[in-house]
XYZ file of C-alpha atoms in Angstrom:
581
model
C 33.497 3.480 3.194
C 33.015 3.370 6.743
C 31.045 6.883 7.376
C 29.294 8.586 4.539
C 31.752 11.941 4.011
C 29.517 15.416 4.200
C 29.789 15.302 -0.356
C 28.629 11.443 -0.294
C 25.930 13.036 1.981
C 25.131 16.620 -0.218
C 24.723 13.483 -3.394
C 22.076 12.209 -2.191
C 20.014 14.911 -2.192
C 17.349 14.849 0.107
C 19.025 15.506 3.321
C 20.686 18.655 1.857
C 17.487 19.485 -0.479
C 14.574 18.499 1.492
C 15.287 18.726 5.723
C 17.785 21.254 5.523
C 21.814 21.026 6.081
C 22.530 17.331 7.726
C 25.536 16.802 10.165
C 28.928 14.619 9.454
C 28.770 13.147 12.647
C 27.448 9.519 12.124
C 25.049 10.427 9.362
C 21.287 11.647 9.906
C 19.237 8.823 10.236
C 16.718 8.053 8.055
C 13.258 8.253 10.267
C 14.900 11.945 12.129
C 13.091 13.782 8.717
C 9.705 12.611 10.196
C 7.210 15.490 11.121
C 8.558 17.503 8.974
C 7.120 18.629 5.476
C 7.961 16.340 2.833
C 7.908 18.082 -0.561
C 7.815 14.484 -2.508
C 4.219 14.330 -1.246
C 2.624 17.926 -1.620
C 0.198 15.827 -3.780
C -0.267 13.032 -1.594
C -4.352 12.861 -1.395
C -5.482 14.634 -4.906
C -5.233 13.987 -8.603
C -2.948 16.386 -10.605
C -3.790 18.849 -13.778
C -7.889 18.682 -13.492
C -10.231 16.946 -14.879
C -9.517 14.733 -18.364
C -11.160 15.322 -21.337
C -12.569 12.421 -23.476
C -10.246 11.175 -26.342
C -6.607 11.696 -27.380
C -3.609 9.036 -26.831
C -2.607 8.240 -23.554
C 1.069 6.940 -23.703
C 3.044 4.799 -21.498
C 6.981 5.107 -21.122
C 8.349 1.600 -19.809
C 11.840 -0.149 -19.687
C 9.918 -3.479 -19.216
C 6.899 -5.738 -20.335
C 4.367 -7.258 -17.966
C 4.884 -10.151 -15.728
C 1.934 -11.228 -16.656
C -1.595 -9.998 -18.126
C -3.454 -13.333 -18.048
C -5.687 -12.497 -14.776
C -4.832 -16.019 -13.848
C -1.189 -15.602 -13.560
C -1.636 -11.280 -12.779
C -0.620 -10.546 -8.974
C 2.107 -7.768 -9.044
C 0.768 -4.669 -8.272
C 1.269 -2.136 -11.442
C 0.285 -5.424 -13.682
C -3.142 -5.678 -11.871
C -3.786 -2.042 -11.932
C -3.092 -2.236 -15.574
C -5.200 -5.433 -16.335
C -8.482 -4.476 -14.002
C -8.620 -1.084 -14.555
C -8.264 -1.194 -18.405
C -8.652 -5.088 -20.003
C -11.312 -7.190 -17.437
C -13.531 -6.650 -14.636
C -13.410 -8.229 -11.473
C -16.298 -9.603 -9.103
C -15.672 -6.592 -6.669
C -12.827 -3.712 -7.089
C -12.058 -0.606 -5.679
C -13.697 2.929 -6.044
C -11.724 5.196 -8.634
C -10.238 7.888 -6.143
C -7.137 9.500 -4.996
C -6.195 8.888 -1.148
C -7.905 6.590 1.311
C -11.059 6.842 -0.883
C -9.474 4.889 -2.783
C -9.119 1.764 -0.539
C -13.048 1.471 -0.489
C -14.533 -1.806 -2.473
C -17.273 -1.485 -5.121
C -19.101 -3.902 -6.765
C -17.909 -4.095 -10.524
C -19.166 -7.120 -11.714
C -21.668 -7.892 -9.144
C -24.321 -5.864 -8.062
C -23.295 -5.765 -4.738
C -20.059 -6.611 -2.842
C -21.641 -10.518 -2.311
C -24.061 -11.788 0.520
C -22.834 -14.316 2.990
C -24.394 -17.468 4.134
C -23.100 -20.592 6.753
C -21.401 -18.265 9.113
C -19.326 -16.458 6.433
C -18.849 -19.852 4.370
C -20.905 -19.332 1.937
C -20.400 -16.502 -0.642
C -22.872 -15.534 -3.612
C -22.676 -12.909 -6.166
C -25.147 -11.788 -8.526
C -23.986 -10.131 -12.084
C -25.299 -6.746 -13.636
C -27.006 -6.811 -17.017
C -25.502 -5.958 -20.084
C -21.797 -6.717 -19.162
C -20.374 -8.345 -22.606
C -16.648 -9.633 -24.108
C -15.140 -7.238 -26.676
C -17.102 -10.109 -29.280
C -20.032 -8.692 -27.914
C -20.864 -11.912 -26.179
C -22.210 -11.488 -22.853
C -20.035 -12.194 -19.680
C -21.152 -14.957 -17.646
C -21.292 -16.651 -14.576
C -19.457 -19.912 -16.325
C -16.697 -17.608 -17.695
C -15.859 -16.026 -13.770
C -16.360 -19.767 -12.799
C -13.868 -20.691 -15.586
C -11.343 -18.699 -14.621
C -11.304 -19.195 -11.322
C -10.976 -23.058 -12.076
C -7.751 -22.285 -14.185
C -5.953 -20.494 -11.642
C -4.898 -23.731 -10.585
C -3.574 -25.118 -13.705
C 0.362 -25.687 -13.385
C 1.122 -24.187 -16.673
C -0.436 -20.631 -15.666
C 1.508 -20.381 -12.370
C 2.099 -16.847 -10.528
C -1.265 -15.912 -9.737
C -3.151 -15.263 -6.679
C -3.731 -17.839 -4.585
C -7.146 -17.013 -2.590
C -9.057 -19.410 -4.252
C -6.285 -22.065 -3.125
C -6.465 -21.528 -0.243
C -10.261 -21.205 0.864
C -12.043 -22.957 -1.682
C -13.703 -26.267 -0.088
C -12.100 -29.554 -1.896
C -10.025 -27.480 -3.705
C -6.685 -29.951 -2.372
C -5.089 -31.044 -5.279
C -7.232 -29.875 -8.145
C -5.273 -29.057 -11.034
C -7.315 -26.777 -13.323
C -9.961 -27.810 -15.805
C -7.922 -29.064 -18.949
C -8.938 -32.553 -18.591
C -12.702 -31.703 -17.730
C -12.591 -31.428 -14.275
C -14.170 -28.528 -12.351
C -14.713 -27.997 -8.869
C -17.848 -28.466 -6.785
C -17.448 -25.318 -4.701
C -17.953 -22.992 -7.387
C -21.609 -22.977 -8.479
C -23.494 -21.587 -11.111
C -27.145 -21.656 -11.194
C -27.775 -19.756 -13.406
C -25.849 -17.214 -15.691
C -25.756 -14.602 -13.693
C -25.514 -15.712 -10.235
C -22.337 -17.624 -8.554
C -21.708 -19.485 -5.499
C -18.310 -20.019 -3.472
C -18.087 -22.690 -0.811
C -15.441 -21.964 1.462
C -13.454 -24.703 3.378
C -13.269 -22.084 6.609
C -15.363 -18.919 7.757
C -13.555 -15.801 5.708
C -15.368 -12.180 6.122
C -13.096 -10.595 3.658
C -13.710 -12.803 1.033
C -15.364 -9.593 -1.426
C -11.757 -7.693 -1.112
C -10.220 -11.060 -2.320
C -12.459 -11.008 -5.047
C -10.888 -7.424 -6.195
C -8.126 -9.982 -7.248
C -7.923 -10.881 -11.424
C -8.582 -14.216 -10.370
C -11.732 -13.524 -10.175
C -12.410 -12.040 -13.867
C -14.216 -13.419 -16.693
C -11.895 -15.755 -19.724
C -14.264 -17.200 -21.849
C -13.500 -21.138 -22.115
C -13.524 -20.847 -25.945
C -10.922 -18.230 -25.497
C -8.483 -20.003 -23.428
C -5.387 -20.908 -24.888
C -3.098 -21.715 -22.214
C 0.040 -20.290 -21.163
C -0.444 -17.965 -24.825
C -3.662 -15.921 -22.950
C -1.124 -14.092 -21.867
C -0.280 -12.669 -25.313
C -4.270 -11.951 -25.706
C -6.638 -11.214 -22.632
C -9.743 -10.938 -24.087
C -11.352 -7.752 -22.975
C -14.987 -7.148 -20.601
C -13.077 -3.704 -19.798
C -12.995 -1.102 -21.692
C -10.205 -1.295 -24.002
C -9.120 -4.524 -26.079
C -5.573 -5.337 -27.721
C -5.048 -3.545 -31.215
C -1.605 -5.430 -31.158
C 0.783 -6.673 -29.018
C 5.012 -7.013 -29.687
C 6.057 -8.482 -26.259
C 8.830 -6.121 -24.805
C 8.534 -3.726 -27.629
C 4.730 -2.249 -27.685
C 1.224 -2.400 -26.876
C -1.299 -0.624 -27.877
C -4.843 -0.680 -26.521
C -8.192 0.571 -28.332
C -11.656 1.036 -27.309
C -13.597 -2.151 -26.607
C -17.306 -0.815 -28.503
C -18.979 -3.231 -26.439
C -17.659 -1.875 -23.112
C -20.986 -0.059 -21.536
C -20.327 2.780 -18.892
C -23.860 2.802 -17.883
C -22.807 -0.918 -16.132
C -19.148 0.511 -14.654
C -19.013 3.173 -12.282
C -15.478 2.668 -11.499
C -13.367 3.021 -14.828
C -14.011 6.052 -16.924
C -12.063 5.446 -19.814
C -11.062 8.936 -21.106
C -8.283 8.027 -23.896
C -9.356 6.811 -26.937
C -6.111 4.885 -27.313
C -3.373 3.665 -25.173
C 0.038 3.082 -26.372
C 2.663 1.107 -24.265
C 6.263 1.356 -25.407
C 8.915 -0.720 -23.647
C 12.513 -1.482 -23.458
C 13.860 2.337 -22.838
C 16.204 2.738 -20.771
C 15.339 3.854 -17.088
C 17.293 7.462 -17.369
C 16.114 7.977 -20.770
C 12.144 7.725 -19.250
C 12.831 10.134 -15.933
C 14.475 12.607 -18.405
C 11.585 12.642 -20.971
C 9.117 13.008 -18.207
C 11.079 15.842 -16.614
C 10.897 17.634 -19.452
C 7.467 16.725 -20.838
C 8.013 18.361 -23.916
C 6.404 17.594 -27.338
C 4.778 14.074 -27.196
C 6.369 13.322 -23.818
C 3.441 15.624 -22.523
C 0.798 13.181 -23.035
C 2.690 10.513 -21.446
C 3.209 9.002 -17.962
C 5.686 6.656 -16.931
C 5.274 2.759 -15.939
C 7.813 2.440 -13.179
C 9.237 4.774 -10.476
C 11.375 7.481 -10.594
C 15.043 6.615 -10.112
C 16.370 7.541 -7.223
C 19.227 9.112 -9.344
C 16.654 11.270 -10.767
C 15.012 12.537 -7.896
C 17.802 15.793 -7.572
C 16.049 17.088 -10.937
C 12.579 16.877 -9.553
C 12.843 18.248 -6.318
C 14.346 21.489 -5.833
C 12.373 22.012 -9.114
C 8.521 23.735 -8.186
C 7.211 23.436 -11.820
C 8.392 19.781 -11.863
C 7.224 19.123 -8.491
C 3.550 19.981 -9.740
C 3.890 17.016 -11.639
C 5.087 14.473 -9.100
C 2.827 11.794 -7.565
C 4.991 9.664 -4.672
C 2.118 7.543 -2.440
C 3.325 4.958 -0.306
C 3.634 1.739 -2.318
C 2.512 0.006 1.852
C 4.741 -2.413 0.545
C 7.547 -3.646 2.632
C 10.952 -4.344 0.780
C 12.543 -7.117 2.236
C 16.138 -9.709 2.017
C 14.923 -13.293 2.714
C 16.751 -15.930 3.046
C 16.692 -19.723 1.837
C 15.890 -21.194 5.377
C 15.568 -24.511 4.118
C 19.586 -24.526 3.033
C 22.721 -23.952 5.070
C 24.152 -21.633 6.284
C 20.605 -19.779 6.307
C 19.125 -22.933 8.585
C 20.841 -21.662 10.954
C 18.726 -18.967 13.176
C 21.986 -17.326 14.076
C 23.371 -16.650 10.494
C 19.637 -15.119 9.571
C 20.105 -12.940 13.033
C 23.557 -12.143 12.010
C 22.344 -10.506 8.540
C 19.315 -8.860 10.580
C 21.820 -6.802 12.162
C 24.969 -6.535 9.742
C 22.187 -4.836 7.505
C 22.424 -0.925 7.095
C 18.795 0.481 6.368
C 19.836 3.812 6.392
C 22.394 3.073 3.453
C 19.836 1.555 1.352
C 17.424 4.169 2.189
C 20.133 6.658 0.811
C 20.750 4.535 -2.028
C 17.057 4.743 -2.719
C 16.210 8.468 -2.961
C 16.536 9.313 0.547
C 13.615 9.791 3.080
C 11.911 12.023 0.619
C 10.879 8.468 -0.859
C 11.250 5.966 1.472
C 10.381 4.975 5.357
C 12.806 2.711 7.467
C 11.171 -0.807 8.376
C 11.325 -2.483 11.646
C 8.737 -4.897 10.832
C 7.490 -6.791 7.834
C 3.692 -5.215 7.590
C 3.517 -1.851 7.009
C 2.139 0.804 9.179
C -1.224 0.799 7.990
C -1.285 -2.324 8.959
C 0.053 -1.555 12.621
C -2.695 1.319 13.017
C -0.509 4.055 11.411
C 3.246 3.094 12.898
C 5.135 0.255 13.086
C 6.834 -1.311 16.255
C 10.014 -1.862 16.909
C 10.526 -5.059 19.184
C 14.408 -5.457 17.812
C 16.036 -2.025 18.330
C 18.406 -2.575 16.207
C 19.899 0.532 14.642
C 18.969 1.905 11.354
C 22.796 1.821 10.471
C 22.951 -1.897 11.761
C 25.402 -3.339 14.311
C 28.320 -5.506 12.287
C 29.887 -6.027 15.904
C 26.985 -7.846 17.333
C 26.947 -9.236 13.735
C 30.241 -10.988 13.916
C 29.536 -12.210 17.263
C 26.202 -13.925 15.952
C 28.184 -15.596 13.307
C 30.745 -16.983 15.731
C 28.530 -18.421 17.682
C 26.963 -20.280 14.195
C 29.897 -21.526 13.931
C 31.049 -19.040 11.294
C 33.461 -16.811 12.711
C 35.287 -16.089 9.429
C 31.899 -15.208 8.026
C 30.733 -16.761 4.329
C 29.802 -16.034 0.765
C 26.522 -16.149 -0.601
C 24.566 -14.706 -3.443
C 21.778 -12.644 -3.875
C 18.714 -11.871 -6.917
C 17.526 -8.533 -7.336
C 15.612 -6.783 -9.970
C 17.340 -4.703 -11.911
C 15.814 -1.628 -10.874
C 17.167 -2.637 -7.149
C 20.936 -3.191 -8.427
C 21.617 0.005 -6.052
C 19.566 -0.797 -3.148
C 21.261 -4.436 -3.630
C 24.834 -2.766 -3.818
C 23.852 -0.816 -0.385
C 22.891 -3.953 1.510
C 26.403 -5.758 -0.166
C 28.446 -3.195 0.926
C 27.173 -3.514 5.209
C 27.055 -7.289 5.029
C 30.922 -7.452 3.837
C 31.550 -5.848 6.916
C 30.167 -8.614 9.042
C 32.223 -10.924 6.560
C 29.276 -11.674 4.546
C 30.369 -11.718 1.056
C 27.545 -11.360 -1.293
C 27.616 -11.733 -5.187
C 24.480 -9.893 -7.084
C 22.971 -11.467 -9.706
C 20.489 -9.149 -11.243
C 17.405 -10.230 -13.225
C 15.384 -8.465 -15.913
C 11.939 -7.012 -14.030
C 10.009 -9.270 -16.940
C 11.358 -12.502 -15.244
C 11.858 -11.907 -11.767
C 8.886 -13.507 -9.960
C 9.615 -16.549 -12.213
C 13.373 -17.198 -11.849
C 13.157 -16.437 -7.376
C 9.822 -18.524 -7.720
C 11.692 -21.235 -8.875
C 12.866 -22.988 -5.366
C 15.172 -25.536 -6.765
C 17.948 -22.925 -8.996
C 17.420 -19.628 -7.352
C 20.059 -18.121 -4.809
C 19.997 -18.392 -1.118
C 19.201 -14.497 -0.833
C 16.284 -12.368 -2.858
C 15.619 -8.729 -2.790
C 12.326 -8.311 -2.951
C 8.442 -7.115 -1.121
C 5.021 -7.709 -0.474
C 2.295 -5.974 -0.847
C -0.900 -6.309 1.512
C -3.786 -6.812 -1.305
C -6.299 -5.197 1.340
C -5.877 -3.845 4.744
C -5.492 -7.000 6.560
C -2.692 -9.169 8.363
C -4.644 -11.887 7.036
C -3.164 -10.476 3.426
C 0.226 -10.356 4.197
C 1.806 -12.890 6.888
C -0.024 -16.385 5.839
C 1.157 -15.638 2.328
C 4.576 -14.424 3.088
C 5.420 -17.393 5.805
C 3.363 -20.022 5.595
C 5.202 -22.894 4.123
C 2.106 -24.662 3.001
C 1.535 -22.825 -0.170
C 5.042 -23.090 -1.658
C 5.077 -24.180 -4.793
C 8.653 -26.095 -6.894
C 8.205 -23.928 -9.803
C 5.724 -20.307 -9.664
C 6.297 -19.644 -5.983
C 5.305 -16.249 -4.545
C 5.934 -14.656 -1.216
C 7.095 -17.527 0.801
C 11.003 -16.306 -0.601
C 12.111 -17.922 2.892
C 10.858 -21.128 2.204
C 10.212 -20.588 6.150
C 8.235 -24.065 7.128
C 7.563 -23.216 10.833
C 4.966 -25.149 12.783
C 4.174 -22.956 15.662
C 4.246 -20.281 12.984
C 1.449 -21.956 11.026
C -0.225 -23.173 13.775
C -0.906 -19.539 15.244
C -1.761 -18.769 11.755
C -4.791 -20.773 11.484
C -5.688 -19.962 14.952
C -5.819 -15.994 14.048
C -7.582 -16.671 10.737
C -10.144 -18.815 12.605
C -11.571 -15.427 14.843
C -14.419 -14.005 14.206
C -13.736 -10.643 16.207
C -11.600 -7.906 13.439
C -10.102 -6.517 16.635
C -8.382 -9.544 17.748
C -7.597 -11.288 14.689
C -5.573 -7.459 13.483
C -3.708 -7.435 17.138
C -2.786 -11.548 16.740
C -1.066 -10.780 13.142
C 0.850 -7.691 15.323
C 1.772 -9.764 17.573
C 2.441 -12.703 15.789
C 4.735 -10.096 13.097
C 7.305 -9.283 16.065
C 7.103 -12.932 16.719
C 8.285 -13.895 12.964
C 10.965 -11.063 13.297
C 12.958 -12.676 15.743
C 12.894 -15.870 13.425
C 14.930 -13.922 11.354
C 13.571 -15.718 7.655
C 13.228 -12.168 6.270
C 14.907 -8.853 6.847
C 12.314 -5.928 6.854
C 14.473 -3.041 5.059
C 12.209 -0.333 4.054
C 8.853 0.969 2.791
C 9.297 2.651 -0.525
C 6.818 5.433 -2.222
C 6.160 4.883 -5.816
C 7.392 8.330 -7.316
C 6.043 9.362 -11.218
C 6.177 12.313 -13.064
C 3.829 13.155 -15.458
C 3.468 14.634 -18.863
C 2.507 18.498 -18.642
C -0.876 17.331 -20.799
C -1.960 15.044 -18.403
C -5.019 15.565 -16.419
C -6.866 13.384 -13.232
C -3.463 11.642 -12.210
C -3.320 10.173 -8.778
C -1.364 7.845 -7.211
C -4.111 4.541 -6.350
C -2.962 3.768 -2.727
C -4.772 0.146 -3.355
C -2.402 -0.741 -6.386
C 1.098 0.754 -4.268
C 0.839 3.852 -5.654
C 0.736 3.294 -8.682
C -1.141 5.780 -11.577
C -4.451 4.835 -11.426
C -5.890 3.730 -15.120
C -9.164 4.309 -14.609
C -9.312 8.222 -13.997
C -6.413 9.534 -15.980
C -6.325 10.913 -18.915
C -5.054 14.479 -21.138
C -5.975 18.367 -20.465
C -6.510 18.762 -24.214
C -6.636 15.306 -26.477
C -5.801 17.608 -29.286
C -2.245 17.986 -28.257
C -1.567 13.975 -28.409
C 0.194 11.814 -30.550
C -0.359 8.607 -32.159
């Protein structure tokens, strides 16, 4: 329909439940509730239901398996929370703490967060004693060096791509299978290793929070099946593994706290079962009863779900919802028609109703409007707005965009979402039809997203999907969203545009080249706005990741570094008596 009626309104909850009774005229927008308490986030900051005690069964309610757990191929958020807070350690990660605490790096493998030489070209890390497999092997320089060289092996694709993209000579390597390694990682020893940089890079230490940048020991390593069987330097290992069906994790005995002070490992026992159904999960969790009290979910509350949590104080008590400070966005194939076209992309920019997929997402309770493609924190707490296009969109100056493209009758097109975004997807349908874009969804299991959009040759001309900034930097988020130099055939990640712009990329290397943090953070601002009116994307929205725990769960907190996810390395049960399994 053309205007949400006052009962389409009262449905979705928020408006009526949260910010009090919301006019008919036009619809509230979506960034009016700002300012004003938010009762989604009365546990923004802290962990929930006091401090763990050691043992008991931590279990995990999913409707999906992992993308990936090989820390070669790992880089979606909840996977790497999962895999380097639980399975393998990581040169440098981040403290174990709820709010912005927990943005702050700490050395994990190293002994220190790595000492720069050559004017920030030069990076060496030194290991802690006494770090060892689950074998009881000891962890190596070799093995971090190992990894790191495998990364770039075509059959492992979907991981980060730091080490791509900064390593010296690291053009057309192709992973070690045939023998060959590459010169700028050095080992002299077993516990000390050397990175050679092609360019000057200050952050490198919060790229090395990535699981690139974890041990696999080479006698290990079996290919594209590692990711059946990580083998652990954290502090569980794999009891068993039934892809899509369960996991269950079990102490690693060789894990030694006295070398971690980041993960403290209260369960005895993790068990991860998948394939419920998304309702099913937000129900048990609402409830918490019986064995559902020592559990926590794996994704987000549905936005269906969120009318039984909040007008609900004892539930509410429960309810994590950080800021994922991950923009959701629609890009668009720029490298096919009609989405070649600058006017067609414009013509969705403004055909596109935010405030309708905000609604269709929770409501503002959970979600933030987004004028821009990095997120506030990213902007210095609030994003700009150089467009000023309104929330609801503007389908006249939409149509006139596509006449003017030559497509005044408009044009069909299809989009990939997740299945989890079929709603959000069926929001964003809805506004573009009235433009005369028709768009068909075609939704994907969350399993095998990343790999059927990151294939460039079969997918559709439209995704649904976000980015995450892996640390607070521009330098994080815009090279690896835009720049068309790092898209791969097969395994591509962030690049969803296919957007090959040279002044783009030009300006890119220019801002990645300054030495002064100041400038380089108001270059990727400016440079953001800049990319906007290119139109490849469509910023629509920056989501919080909303959980509800189990009543017998105890130092839950929302890690602001892994999008809000539950942080793995601090949670754990008020009384391990009262588990299961």
């Amino acid at each position: 329909m053309d205007k949400r009626t006052c009962s389409a309104l009262a449905a979705t909850l928020v408006a009526a439940l949260t910010f009090g009774t919301a006019g008919c005229s036009g619809g509230q927008k979506a960034d009016s509730a700002r300012g004003r308490k938010n009762p989604a986030t009365a546990n923004s900051g802290r962990a929930v239901g006091g401090t763990p005690q050691k043992g008991g069964t931590l279990t995990v309610l999913s409707n999906q398996d992992f993308t990936h757990l090989d820390p070669a191929r790992n880089w979606v958020m909840n996977d790497m929370d999962f895999g380097t807070r639980l399975l393998y350690r990581t040169l440098v990660s981040y403290k174990a703490a709820p709010g912005t605490a927990g943005g702050e790096l700490a050395p994990d493998l190293a002994t220190d967060l790595g000492t720069p030489s050559n004017g920030a070209k030069t990076w060496t890390f030194h290991l802690k004693p006494g770090i060892k497999f689950e074998d009881g092997t000891p962890v190596t320089a070799q093995d971090i060096k190992y990894n790191v060289e495998r990364s770039f092996s075509p059959d492992l694709p979907g991981g980060a791509d730091y080490a791509a993209r900064y390593l010296k000579g690291a053009e057309g390597y192709r992973g070690p299978a045939k023998g060959e390694h590459l010169d700028s990682v050095r080992t002299p020893n077993d516990t000390t290793i050397v990175f050679e940089l092609r360019t000057p890079f200050a952050e490198f230490p919060n790229a090395t929070v990535m699981p690139t940048f974890a041990p696999v020991p080479k006698a290990k390593d079996n290919g594209p099946r590692y990711d059946n069987r990580p083998f652990s330097s954290g502090p569980y290992r794999i009891e068993t593994y039934q892809r899509n069906k369960k996991l269950i994790l079990v102490r690693n005995r060789h894990w030694d706290p006295k070398t971690d002070e980041i993960r403290k490992a209260y369960p005895d026992k993790l068990v991860m079962v998948m394939g419920l159904k998304p309702n099913q999960i937000d129900d048990r969790m609402i409830a918490g009863q019986g064995a559902d009290a020592s559990a926590v979910p794996w994704y987000a509350l549905r936005p269906e779900s969120a009318a039984k949590v909040l007008p609900r104080a004892e539930v509410r008590e429960r309810l994590l919802a950080e800021s994922t400070n991950c923009t959701d966005m629609v890009q668009m194939h720029t490298g096919r028609a009609p989405f070649d076209n600058v006017k067609v992309r414009q013509a969705v920019q403004y055909a596109l109703d935010k405030e309708a997929v905000i609604t269709s997402s929770g409501g503002p309770a959970f979600n933030d409007v987004s004028h821009a493609y990095m997120p506030a924190a990213l902007f210095g707490g609030k994003q700009p707005d150089t467009l000023k296009i309104p929330a609801t969109g503007d389908a006249d100056r939409a149509k006139q965009l596509l006449k003017e493209a030559g497509k005044p009758n408009g044009f069909t097109t299809k989009m990939t979402v997740s299945n989890g975004d079929k709603g959000r997807a069926e929001a964003i349908q809805q506004s573009l039809a009235k433009a005369g874009i028709k768009v068909t969804i075609e939704t994907v299991d969350p399993s095998a997203f990343y790999a059927t959009i990151g294939d460039t040759t079969n997918r559709t001309d439209m995704v649904y999907t976000g980015w995450c900034p892996d640390y607070p930097s521009g330098s994080t988020f815009l090279p690896f969203v835009f720049d068309g130099r790092y898209i791969k055939e097969k395994g591509n990640t962030g690049n969803h545009s296919l957007f090959r712009d040279e002044p783009t990329m030009k300006r890119m290397d220019g801002i990645a080249a300054m030495t002064d943090a100041k400038e380089a953070n108001a270059a990727w601002r400016e440079l953001d706005g800049k990319i906007v009116a290119k139109a490849p994307a469509v910023p629509v929205l920056v989501r919080r990741w909303p959980l509800v725990v189990g009543t017998n769960i105890a130092g839950a907190y929302g890690q602001t570094s892994f999008g809000g996810q539950l942080d793995y390395a601090s949670v754990g049960l008020k009384d391990p008596a009262k588990s299961e399994g």
